[in-house]
C-alpha positions as a Markdown table, in Angstrom:
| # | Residue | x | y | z |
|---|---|---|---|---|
| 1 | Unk | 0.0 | 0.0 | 0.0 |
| 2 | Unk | 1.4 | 3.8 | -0.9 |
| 3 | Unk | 0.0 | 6.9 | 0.5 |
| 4 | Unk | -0.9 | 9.4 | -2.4 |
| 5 | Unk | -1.5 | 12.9 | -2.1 |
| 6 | Unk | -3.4 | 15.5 | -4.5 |
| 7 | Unk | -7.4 | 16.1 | -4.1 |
| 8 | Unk | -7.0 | 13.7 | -0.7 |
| 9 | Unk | -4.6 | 11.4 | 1.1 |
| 10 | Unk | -6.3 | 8.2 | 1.1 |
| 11 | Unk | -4.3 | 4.8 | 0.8 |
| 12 | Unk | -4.6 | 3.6 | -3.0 |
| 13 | Unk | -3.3 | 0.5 | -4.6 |
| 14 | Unk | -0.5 | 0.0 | -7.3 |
| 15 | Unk | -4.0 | -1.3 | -9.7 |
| 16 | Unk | -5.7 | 2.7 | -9.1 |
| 17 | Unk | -3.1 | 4.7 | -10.3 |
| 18 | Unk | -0.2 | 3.9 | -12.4 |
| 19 | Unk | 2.7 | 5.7 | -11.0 |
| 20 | Unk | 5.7 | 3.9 | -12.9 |
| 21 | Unk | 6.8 | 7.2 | -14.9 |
| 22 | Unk | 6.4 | 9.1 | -11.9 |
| 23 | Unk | 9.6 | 10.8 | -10.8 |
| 24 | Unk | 11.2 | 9.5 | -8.0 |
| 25 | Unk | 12.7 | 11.7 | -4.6 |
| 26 | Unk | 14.4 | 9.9 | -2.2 |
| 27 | Unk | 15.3 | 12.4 | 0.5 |
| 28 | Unk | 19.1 | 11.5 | 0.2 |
| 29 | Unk | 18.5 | 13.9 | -2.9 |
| 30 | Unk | 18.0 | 16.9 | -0.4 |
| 31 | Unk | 20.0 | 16.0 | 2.4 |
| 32 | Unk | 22.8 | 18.8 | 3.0 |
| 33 | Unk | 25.1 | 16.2 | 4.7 |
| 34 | Unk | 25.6 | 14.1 | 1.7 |
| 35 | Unk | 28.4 | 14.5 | -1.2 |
| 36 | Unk | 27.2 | 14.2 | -5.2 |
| 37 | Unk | 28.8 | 10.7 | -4.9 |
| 38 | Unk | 26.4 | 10.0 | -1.7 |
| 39 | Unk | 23.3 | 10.9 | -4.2 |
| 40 | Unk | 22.7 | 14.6 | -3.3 |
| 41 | Unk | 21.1 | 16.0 | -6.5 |
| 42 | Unk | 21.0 | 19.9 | -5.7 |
| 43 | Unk | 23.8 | 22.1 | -4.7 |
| 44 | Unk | 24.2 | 22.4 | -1.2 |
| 45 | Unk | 23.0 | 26.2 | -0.6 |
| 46 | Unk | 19.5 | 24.7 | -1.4 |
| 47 | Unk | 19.6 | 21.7 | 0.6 |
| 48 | Unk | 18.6 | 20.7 | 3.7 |
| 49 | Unk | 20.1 | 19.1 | 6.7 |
| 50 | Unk | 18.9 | 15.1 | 7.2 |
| 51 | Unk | 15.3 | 15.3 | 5.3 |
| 52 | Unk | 13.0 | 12.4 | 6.4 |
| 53 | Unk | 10.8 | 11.0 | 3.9 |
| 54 | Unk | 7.3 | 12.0 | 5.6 |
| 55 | Unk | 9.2 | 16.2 | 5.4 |
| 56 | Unk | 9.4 | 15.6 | 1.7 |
| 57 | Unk | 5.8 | 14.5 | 1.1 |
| 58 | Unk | 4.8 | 17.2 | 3.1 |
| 59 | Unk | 6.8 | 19.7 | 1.3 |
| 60 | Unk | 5.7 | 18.2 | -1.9 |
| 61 | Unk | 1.9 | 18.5 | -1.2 |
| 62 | Unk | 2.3 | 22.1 | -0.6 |
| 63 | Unk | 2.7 | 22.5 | -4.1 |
| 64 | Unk | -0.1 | 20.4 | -4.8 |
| 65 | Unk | 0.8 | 17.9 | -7.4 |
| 66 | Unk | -0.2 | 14.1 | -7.4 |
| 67 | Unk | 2.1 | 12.2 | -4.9 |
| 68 | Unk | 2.9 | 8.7 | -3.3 |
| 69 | Unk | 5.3 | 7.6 | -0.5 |
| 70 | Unk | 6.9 | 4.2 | -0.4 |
| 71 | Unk | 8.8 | 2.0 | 1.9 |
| 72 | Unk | 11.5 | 2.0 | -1.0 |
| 73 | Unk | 15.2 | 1.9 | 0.1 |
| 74 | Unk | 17.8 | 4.0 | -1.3 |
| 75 | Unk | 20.4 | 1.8 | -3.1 |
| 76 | Unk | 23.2 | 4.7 | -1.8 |
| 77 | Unk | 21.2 | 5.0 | 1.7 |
| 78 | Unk | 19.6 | 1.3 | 1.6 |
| 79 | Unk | 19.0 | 1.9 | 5.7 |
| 80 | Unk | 16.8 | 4.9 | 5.3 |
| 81 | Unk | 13.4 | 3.9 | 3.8 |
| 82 | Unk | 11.0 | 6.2 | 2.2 |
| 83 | Unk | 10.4 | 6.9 | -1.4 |
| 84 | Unk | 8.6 | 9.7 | -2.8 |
| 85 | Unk | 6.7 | 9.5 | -6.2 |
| 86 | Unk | 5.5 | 13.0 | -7.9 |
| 87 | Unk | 3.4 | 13.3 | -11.2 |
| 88 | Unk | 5.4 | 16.0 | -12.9 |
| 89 | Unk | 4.2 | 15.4 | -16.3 |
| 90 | Unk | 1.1 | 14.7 | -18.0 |
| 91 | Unk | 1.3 | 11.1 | -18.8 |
| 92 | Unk | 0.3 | 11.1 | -22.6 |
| 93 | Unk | 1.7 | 14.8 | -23.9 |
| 94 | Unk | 5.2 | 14.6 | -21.5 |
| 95 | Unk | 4.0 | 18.5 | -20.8 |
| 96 | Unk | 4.4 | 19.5 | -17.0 |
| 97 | Unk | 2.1 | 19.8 | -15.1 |
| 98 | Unk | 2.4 | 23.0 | -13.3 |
| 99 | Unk | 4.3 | 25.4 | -15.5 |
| 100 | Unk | 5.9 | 26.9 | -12.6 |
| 101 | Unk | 8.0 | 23.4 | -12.1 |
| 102 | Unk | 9.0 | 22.7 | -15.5 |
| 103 | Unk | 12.2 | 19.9 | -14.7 |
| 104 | Unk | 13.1 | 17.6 | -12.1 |
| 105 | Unk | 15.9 | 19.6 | -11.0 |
| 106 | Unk | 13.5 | 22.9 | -10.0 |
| 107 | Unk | 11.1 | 20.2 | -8.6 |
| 108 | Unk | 13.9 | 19.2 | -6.2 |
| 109 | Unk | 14.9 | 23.3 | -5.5 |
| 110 | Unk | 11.4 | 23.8 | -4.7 |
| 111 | Unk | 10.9 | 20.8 | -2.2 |
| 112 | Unk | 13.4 | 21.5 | -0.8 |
| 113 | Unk | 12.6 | 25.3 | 0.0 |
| 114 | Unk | 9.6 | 24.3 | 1.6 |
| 115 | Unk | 11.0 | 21.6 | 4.1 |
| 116 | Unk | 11.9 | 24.4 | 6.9 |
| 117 | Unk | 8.3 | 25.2 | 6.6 |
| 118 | Unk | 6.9 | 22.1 | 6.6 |
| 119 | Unk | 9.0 | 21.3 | 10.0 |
| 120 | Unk | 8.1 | 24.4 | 11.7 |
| 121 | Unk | 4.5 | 23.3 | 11.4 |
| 122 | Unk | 5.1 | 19.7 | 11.9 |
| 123 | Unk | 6.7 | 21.1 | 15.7 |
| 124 | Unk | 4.0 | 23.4 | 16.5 |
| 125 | Unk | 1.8 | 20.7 | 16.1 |
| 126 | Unk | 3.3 | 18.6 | 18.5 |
| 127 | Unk | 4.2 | 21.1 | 21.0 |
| 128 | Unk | 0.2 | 21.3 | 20.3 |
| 129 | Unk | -0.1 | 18.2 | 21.0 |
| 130 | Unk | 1.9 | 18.0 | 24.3 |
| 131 | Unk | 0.1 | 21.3 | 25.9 |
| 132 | Unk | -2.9 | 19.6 | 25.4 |
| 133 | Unk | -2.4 | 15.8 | 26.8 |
| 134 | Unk | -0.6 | 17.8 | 30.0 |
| 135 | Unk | -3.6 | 19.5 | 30.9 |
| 136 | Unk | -5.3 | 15.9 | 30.6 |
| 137 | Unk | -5.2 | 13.3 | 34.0 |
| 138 | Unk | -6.6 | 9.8 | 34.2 |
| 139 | Unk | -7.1 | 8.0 | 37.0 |
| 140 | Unk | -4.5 | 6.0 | 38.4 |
| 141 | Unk | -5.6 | 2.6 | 38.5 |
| 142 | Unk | -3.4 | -0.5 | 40.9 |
């Protein structure tokens, strides 16, 4: 099962949708840490430091294109698991999709522009999260 991302994240099988000719983004791609021979793909001015592969999906909704995540290994990072799929291109004229993100390489630029966002409001929803459980006390039970 792959989580896909668009109109709504809801669980779809590899029979719905055929993402095959979807690019891939393994975070590795975006990782500041790692060398062009490690598999970073942008320079590192633009990258970020140790991406996770939930960040990237994240990021990659915000500019609402078709997505998937998979529990794909790396074969550079084969311990990290996480695969992201995006539909850049229409599938019959090999036109983009949104104009704005014409190549693979600006799709990567742009992900990873918006990961420091993305993290800033993944931690304000769990310092949401812990506020709210503190306040919250169950009875001890022996």
């Amino acid at each position: 099962m792959a989580m896909t991302a668009g109109s709504c994240a809801q669980p779809v099988t590899k029979d719905e949708v055929d993402f095959s000719r979807w690019i891939c983004i393994y975070p590795s791609f975006l990782d500041q840490s790692r060398s062009i021979q490690e598999g970073r793909r942008i320079p590192k001015s633009s990258a970020v430091d140790k991406p996770n592969c939930i960040e990237v999906f994240e990021a990659v909704k915000v500019l609402r294109l078709r997505t998937v995540l998979e529990n794909k290994a790396y074969s550079r990072d084969f311990l990290t698991h996480g695969r992201i799929r995006v539909e850049l291109f229409d599938g019959e004229s090999r036109m983009p999709l949104n104009a704005e993100i014409p190549s693979r390489r600006v799709l990567f630029r742009r992900v990873a522009e918006n990961i420091p966002a993305v993290r800033a409001k993944m931690a304000s929803l769990r310092a949401n999260a812990e506020s709210s459980s503190k306040g919250k006390k169950g009875k001890c039970r022996k």
